[in-house]
mmCIF file of C-alpha atoms in Angstrom:
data_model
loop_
_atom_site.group_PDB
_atom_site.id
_atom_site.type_symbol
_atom_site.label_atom_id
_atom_site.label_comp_id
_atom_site.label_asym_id
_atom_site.label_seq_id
_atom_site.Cartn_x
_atom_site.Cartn_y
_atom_site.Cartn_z
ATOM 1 C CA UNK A 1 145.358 34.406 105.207
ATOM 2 C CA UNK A 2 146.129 33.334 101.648
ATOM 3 C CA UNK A 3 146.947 35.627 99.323
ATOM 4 C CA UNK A 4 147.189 33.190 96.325
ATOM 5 C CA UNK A 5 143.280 32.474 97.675
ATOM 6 C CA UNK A 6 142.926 36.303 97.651
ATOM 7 C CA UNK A 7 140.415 38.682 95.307
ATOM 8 C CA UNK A 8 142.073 40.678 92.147
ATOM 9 C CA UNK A 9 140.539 43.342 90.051
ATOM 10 C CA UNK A 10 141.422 43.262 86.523
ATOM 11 C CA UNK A 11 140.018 45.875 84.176
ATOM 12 C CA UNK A 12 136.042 45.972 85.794
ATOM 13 C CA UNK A 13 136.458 41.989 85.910
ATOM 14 C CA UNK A 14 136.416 40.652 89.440
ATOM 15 C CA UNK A 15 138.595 37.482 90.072
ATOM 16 C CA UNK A 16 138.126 35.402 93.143
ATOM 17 C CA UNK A 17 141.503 34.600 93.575
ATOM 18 C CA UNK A 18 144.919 34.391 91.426
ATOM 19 C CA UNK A 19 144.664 31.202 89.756
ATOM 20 C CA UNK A 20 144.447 31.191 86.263
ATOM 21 C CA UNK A 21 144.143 28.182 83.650
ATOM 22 C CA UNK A 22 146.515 29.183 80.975
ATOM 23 C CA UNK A 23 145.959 28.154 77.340
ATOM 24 C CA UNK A 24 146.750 24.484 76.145
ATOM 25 C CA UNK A 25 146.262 23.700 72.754
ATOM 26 C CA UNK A 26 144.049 20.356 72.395
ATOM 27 C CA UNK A 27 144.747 20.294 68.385
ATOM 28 C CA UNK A 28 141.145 18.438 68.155
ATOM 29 C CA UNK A 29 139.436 20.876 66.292
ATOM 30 C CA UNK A 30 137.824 20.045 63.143
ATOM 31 C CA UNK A 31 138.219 22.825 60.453
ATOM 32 C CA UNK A 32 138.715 24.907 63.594
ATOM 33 C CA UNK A 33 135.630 24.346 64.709
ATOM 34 C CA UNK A 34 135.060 22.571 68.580
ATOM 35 C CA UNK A 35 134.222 19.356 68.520
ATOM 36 C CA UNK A 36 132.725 17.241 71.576
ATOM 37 C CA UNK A 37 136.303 16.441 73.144
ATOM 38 C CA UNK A 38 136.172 20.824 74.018
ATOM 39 C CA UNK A 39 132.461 20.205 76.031
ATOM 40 C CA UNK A 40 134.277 17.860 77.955
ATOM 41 C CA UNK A 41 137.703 19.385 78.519
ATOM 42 C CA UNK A 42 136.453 22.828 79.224
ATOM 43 C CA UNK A 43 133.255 21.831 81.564
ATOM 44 C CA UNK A 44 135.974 19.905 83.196
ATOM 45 C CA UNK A 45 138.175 22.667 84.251
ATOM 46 C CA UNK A 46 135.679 24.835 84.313
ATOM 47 C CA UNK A 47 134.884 22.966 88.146
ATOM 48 C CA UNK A 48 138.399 23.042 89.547
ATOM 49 C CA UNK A 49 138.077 26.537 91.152
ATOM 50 C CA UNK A 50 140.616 28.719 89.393
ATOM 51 C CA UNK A 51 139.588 32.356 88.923
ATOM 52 C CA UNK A 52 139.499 32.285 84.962
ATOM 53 C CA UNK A 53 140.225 30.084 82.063
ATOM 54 C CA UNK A 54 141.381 31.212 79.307
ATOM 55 C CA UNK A 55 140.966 28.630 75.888
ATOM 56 C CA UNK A 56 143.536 27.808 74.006
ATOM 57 C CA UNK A 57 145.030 29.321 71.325
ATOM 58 C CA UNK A 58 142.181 30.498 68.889
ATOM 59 C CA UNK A 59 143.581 30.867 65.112
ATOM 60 C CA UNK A 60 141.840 34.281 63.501
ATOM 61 C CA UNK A 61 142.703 32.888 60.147
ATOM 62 C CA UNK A 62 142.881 29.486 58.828
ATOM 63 C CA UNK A 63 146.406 30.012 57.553
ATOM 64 C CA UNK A 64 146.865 30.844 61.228
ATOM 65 C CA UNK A 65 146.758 27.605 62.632
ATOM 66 C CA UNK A 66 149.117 26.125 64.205
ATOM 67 C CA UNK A 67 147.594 22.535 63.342
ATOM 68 C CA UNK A 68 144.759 21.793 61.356
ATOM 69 C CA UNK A 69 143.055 20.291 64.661
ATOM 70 C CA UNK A 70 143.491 24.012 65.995
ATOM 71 C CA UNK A 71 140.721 25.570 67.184
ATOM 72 C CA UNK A 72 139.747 28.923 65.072
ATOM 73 C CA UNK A 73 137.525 32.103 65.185
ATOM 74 C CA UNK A 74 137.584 33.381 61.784
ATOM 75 C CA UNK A 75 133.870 32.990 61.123
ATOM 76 C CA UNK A 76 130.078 33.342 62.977
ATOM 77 C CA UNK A 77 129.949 29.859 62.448
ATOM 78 C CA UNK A 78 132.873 29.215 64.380
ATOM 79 C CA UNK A 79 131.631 31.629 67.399
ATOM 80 C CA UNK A 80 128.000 29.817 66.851
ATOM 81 C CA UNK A 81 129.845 26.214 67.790
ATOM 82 C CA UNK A 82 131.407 27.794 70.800
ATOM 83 C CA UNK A 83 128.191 29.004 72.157
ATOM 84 C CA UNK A 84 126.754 26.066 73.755
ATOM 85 C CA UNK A 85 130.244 25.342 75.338
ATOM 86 C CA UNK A 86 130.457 28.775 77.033
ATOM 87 C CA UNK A 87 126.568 28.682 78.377
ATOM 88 C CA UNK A 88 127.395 25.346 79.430
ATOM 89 C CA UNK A 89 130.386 26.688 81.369
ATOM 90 C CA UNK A 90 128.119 30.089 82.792
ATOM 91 C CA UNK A 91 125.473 27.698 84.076
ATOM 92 C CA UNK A 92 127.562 25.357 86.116
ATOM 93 C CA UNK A 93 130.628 27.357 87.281
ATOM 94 C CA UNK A 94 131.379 30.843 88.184
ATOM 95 C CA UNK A 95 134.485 30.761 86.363
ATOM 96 C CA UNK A 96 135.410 33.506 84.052
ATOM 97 C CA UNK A 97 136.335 32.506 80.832
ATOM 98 C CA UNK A 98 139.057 34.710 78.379
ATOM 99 C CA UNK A 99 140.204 33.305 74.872
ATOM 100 C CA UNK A 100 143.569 33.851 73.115
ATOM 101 C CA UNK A 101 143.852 34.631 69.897
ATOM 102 C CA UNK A 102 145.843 33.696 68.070
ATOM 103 C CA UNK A 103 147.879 33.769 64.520
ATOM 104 C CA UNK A 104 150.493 31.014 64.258
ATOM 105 C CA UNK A 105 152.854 32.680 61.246
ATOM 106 C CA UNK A 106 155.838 30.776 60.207
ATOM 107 C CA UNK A 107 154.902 27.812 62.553
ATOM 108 C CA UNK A 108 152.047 27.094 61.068
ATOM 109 C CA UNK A 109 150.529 23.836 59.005
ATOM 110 C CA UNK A 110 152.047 21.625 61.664
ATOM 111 C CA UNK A 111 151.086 17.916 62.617
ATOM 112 C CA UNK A 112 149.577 17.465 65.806
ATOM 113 C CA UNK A 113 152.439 16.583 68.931
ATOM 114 C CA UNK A 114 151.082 13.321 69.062
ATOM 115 C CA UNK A 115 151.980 12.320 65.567
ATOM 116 C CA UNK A 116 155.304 14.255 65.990
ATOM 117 C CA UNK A 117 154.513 17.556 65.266
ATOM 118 C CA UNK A 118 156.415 18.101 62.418
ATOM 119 C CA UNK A 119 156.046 20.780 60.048
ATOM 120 C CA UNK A 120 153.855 19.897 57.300
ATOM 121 C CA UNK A 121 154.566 21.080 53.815
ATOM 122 C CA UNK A 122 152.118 23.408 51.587
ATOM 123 C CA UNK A 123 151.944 20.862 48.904
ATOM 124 C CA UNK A 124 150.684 17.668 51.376
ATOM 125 C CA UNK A 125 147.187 16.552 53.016
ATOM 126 C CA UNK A 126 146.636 18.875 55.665
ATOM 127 C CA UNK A 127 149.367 21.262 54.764
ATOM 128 C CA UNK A 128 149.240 25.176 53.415
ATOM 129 C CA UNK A 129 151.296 28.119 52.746
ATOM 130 C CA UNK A 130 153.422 29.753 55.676
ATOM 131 C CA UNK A 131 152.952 33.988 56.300
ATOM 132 C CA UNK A 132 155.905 35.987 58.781
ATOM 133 C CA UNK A 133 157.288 39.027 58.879
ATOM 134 C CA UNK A 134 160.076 37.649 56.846
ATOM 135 C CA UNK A 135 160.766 34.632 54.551
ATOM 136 C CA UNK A 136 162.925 32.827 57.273
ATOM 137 C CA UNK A 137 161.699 29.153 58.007
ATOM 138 C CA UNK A 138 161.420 28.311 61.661
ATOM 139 C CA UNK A 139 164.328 25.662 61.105
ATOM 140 C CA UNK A 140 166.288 23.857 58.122
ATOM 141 C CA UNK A 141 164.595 22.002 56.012
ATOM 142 C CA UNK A 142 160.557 23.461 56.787
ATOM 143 C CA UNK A 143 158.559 25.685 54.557
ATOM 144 C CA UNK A 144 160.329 28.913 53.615
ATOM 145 C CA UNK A 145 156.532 31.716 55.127
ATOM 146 C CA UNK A 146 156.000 34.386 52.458
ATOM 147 C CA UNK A 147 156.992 37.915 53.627
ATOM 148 C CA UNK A 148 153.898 39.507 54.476
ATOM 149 C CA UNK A 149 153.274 42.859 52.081
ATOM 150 C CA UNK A 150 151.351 45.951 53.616
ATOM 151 C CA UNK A 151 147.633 44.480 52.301
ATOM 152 C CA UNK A 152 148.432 41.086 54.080
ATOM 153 C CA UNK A 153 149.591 42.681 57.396
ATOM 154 C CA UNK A 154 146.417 45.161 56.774
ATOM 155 C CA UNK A 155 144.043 41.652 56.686
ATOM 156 C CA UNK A 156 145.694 39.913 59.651
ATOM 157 C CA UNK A 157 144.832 43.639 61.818
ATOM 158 C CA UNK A 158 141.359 42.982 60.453
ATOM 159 C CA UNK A 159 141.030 39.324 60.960
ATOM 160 C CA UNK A 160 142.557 39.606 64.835
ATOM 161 C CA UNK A 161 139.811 42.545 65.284
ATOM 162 C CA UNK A 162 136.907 40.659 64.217
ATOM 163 C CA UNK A 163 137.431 37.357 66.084
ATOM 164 C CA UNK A 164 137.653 40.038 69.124
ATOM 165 C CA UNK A 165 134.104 40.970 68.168
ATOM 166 C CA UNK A 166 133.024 37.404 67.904
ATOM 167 C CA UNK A 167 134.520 37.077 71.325
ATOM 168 C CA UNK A 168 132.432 39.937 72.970
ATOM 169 C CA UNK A 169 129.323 38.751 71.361
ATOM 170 C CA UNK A 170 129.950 35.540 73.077
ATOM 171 C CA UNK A 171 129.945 37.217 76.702
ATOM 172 C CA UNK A 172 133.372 35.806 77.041
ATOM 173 C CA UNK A 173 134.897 37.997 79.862
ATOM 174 C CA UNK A 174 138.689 38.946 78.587
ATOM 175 C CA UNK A 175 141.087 38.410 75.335
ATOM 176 C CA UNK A 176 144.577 37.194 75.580
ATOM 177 C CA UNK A 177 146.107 38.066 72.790
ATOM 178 C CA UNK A 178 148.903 35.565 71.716
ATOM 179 C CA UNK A 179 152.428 37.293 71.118
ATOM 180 C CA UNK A 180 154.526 34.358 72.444
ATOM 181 C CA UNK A 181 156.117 31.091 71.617
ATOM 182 C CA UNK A 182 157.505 32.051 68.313
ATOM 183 C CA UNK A 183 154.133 32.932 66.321
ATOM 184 C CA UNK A 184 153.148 35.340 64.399
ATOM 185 C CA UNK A 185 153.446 38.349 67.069
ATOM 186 C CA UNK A 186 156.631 37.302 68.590
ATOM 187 C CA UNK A 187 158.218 36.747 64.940
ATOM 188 C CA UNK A 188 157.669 40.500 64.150
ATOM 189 C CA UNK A 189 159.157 41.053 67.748
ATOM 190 C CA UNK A 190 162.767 38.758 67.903
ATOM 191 C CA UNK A 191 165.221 40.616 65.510
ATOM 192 C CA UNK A 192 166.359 36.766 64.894
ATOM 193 C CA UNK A 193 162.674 36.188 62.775
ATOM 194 C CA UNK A 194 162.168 39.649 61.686
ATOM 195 C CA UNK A 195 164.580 40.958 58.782
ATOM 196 C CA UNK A 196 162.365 43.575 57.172
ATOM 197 C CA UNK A 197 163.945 47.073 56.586
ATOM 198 C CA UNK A 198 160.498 48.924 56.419
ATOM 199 C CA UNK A 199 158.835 50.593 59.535
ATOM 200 C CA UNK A 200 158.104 47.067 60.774
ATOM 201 C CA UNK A 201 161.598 45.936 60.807
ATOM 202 C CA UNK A 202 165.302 46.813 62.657
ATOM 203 C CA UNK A 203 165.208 49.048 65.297
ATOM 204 C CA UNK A 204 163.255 48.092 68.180
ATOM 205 C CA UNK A 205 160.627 50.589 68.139
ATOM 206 C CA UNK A 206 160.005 49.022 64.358
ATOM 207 C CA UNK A 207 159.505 45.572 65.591
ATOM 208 C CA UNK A 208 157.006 46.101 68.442
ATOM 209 C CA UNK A 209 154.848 47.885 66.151
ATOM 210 C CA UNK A 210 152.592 45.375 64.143
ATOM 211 C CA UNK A 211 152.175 43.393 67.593
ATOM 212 C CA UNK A 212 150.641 46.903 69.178
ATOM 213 C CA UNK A 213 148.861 47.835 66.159
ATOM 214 C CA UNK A 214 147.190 44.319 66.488
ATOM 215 C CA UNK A 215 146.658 45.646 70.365
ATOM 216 C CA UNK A 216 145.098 48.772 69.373
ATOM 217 C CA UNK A 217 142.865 47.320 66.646
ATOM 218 C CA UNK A 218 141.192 44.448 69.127
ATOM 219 C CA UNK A 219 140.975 47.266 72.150
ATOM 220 C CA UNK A 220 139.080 49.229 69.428
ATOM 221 C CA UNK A 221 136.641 46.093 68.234
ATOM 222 C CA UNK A 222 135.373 45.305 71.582
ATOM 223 C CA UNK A 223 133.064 46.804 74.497
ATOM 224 C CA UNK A 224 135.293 48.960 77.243
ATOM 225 C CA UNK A 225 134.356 46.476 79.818
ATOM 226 C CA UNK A 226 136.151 43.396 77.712
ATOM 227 C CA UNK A 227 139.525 42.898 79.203
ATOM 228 C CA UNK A 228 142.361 43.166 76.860
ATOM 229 C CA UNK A 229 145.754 41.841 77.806
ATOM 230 C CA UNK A 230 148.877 40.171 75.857
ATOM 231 C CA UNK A 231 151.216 37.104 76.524
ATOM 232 C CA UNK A 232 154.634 37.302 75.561
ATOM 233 C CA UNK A 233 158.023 35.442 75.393
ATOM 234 C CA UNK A 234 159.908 37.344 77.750
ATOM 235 C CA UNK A 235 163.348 35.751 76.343
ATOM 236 C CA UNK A 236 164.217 33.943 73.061
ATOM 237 C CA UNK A 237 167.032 32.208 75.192
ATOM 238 C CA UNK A 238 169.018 33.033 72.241
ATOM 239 C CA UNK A 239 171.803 35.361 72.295
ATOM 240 C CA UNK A 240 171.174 38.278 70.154
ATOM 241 C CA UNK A 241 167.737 37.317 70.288
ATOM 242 C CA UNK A 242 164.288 39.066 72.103
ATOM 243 C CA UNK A 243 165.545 39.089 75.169
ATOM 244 C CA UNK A 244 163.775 40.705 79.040
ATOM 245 C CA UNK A 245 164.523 44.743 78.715
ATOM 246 C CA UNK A 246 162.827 44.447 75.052
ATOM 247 C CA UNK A 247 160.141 43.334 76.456
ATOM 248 C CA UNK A 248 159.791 45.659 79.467
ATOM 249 C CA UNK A 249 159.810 48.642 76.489
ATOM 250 C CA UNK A 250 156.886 46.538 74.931
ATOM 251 C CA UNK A 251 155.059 46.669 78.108
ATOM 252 C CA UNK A 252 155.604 49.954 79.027
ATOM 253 C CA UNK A 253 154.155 50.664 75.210
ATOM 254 C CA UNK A 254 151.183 48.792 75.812
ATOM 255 C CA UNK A 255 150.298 49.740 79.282
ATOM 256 C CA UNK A 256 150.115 53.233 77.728
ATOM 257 C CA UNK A 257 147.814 51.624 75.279
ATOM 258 C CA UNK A 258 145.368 50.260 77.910
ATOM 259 C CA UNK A 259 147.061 47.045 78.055
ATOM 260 C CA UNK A 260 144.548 45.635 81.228
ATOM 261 C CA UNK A 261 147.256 42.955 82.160
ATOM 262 C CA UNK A 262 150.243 41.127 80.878
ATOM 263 C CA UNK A 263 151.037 37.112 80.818
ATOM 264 C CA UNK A 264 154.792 36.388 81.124
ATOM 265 C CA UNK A 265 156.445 33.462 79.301
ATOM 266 C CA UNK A 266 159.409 32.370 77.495
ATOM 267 C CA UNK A 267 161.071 31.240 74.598
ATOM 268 C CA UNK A 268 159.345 29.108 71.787
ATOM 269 C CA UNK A 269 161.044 31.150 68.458
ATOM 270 C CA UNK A 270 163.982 29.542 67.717
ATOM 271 C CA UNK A 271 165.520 25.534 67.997
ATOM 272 C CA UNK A 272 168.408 26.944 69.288
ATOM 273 C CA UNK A 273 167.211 28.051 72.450
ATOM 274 C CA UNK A 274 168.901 26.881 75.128
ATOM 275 C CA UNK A 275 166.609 26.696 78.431
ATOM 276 C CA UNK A 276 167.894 26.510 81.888
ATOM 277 C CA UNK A 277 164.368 24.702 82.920
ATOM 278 C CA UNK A 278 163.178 24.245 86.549
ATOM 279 C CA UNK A 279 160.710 25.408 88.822
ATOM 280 C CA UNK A 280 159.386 29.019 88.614
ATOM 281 C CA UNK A 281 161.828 29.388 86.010
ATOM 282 C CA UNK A 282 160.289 32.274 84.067
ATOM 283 C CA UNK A 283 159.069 33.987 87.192
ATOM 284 C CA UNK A 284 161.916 36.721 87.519
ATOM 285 C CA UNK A 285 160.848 37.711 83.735
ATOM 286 C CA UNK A 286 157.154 38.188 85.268
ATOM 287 C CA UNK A 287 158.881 40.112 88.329
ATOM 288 C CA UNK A 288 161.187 42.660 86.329
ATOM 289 C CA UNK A 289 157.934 43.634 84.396
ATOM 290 C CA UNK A 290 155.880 44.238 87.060
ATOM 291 C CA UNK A 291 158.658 46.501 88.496
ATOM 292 C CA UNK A 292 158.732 48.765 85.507
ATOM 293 C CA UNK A 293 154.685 48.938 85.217
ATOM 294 C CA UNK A 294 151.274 48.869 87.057
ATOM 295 C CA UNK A 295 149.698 46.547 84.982
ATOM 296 C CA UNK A 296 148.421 43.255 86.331
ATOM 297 C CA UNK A 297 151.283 40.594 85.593
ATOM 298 C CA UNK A 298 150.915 36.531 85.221
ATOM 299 C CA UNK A 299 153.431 34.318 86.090
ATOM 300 C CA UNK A 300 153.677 30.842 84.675
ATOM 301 C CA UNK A 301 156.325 27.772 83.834
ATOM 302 C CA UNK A 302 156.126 24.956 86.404
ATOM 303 C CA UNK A 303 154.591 26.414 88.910
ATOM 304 C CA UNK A 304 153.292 22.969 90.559
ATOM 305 C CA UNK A 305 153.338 23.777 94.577
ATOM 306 C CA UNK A 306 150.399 25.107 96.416
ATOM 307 C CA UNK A 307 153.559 27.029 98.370
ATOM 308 C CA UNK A 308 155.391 28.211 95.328
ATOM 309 C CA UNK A 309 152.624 29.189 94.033
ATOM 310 C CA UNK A 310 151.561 31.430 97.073
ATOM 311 C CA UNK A 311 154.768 32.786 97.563
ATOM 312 C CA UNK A 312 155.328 34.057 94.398
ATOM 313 C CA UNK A 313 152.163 35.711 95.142
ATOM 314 C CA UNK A 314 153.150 37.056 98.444
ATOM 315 C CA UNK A 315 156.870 38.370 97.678
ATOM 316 C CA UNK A 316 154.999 40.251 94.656
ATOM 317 C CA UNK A 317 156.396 38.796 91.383
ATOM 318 C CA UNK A 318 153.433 38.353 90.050
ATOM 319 C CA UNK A 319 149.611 39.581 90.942
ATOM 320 C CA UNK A 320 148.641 36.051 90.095
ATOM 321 C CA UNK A 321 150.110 32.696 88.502
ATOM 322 C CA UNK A 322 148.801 30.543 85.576
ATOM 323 C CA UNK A 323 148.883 26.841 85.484
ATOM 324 C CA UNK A 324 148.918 24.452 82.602
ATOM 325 C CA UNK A 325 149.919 21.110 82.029
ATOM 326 C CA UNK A 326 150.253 20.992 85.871
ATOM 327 C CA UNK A 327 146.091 21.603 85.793
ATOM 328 C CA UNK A 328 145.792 18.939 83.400
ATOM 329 C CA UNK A 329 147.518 16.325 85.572
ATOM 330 C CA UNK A 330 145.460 17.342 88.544
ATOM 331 C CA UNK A 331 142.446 19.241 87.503
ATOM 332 C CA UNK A 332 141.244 19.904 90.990
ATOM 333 C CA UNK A 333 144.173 21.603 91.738
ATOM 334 C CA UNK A 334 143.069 24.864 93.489
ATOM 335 C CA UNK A 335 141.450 22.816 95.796
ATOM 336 C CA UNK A 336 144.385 20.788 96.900
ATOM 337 C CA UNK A 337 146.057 23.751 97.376
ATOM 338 C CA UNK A 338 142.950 25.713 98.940
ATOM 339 C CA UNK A 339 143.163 23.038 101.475
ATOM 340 C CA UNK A 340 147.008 23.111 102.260
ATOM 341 C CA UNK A 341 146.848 26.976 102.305
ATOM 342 C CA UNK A 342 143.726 26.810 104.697
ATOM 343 C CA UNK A 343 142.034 28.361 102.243
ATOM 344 C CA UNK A 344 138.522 28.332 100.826
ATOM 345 C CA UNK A 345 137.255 27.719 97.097
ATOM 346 C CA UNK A 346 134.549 27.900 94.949
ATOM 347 C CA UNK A 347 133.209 24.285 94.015
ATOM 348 C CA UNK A 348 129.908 22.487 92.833
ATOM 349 C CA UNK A 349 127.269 21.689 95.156
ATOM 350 C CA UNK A 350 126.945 18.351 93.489
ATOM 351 C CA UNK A 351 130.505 17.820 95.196
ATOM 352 C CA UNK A 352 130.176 19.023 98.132
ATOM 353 C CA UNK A 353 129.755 15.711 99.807
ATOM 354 C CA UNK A 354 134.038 15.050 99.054
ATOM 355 C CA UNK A 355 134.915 17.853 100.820
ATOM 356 C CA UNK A 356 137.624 15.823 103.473
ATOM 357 C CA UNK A 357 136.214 15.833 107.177
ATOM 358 C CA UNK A 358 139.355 17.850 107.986
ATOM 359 C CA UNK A 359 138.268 20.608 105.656
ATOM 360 C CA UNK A 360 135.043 21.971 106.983
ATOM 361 C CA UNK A 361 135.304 25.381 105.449
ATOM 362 C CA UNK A 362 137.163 24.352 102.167
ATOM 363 C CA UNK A 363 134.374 24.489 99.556
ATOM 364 C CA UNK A 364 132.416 27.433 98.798
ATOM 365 C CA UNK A 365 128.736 27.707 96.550
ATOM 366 C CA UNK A 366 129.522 28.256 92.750
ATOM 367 C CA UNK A 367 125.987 29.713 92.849
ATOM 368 C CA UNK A 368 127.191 32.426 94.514
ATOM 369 C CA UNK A 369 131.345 32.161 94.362
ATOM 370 C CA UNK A 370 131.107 31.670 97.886
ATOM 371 C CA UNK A 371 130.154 30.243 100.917
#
């Protein structure tokens, strides 16, 4: 029997099985708001049979974007526009659906990848003001972010906490909240991004504090059955950088917290990182973390293989694995590999009729998650 095909309890949410769409920025947002390209994109995914979703990264601020086309929660009118996207998703699919929030910090006011992705400067169309932990640029030559003073890091807590309220109004069934890839949270974490010499800065026990502050305020906005987790960088792939055992000490801090589970990634802070890229490569970050704790861990970073996938599952290095740009190539995913595994997934009964002759017991009733 499968056990990437298996059930998982997170928190009081129930997951079918241990697929998990991870966050991918669509940067076609207007003034953070979703637009009709999200209807589309999300209902799409929403049918592929993965256990949960989780959209992309949600700015709590508007300084917080990492594009202008990001999407953003920083107002009821931005939670309003998301509505009809999530009851869309609820009527059609038994998918759950998390969002990550999200505050991008000194790589903000960005163009979109398409266009090059450059950073934009405060004085230009579609450019603003930078905010980190420290007036350190991301690279040569880009905005120099303001230092954020006690009130600012005060109004970011605030600003994260309400867009987790938002979020629970909406029904939406778990927060990620975003302390990889070099933004905001992972800036106060890397000692190469955070310079301050107050109780936010140096020693180690300094610099994971405004990321679990953030924590504690959003576990504090929401309802006890709204999941709560964080995804981090695991490694700067930087020398003298955040680095694996830093991040096992922030894990252990927020599992005591009530961290409900934890999403493992990599790198993101720094040009000078220096990636040894292949498959699974970030999965032995996901597997020393869920040595030292009993939270649930995600794995992710090209994990493409229904039997990669499954054994990474099996051999326990992660309780389940997150796909990205691998789901966006092949959206139907889970049930390719449902069907190599010999497994069984949830899917439409509109589409019932393509289940393969060979597969008689492949799809399952989204009315009821199950045959």
């Amino acid at each position: 029997m499968s056990k990437l095909f298996s059930p998982i309890k997170i928190g009081q949410l129930e997951l079918a099985n241990r697929i998990a769409i991870a966050p991918m920025c669509q940067y076609s947002a207007e003034d953070g708001l979703p637009a009709d390209w999200h209807m589309i994109h999300l209902g799409h995914l929403a049918l592929s049979g993965a256990a949960v979703m989780i959209l992309e990264a949600t700015a709590v601020t508007p300084e917080g974007r990492i594009t202008y086309g990001d999407l953003g929660l920083w107002s009821d009118e931005h939670a309003a526009a998301l509505e009809p996207i999530v009851n869309a998703i609820r009527k059609h699919s038994p998918i759950k659906v998390g969002i990550q929030l999200s505050h991008a910090g000194r790589k903000a006011s960005s163009e979109v990848p398409w266009l090059g992705g450059a950073n934009i400067p405060a004085d230009h169309a579609n450019g603003w003001q930078t905010l980190a932990p420290s007036a350190v640029p991301h690279a040569d030559g880009e905005t120099v972010p303001e230092a954020l003073d006690a009130a600012g890091l005060q109004r970011i807590k605030d600003n994260f906490a309400a867009a987790a309220r938002r979020a629970d109004a909406l029904g939406l069934d778990a927060i990620e909240i975003h302390g990889a890839h070099g933004y905001l949270l992972h800036q106060f974490l890397s000692p190469l991004s955070n310079r301050r010499t107050d109780e936010y800065g140096g020693a180690l026990e300094n610099r994971i504090r405004f990321p679990l502050e953030v924590f504690e305020a959003i576990r504090a906005a929401v309802s006890p059955e709204m999941v709560v987790g964080m995804r981090i960088s695991a490694s700067d792939w930087v020398e003298g950088g955040w680095d694996v055992e830093q991040s096992v000490v922030l894990a252990e801090a927020l599992e005591k917290l009530g961290c409900q589970f934890i999403h493992v990634s990599s790198a993101g802070l720094s040009p000078q990182q220096k990636i040894p890229v292949g498959p699974g490569y970030q999965i032995e970050f996901a597997a020393r973390i869920k040595q030292a704790t009993a939270m649930p861990t995600v794995g992710v970073g090209l994990i493409t293989e229904a039997k990669q996938a499954e054994t990474i599952i099996q051999t326990g290095q992660a309780d389940m694995v997150a796909l990205a740009r691998a789901m966006l190539y092949d959206p139907r995913w889970p049930w390719h590999a449902a069907a190599e595994l010999g497994a069984s997934v949830a899917a439409p009964p509109q589409y019932w009729r393509s289940q393969p002759h060979e597969f008689k017991n492949l799809f399952g009733d989204t009315r009821l998650g199950q045959r």
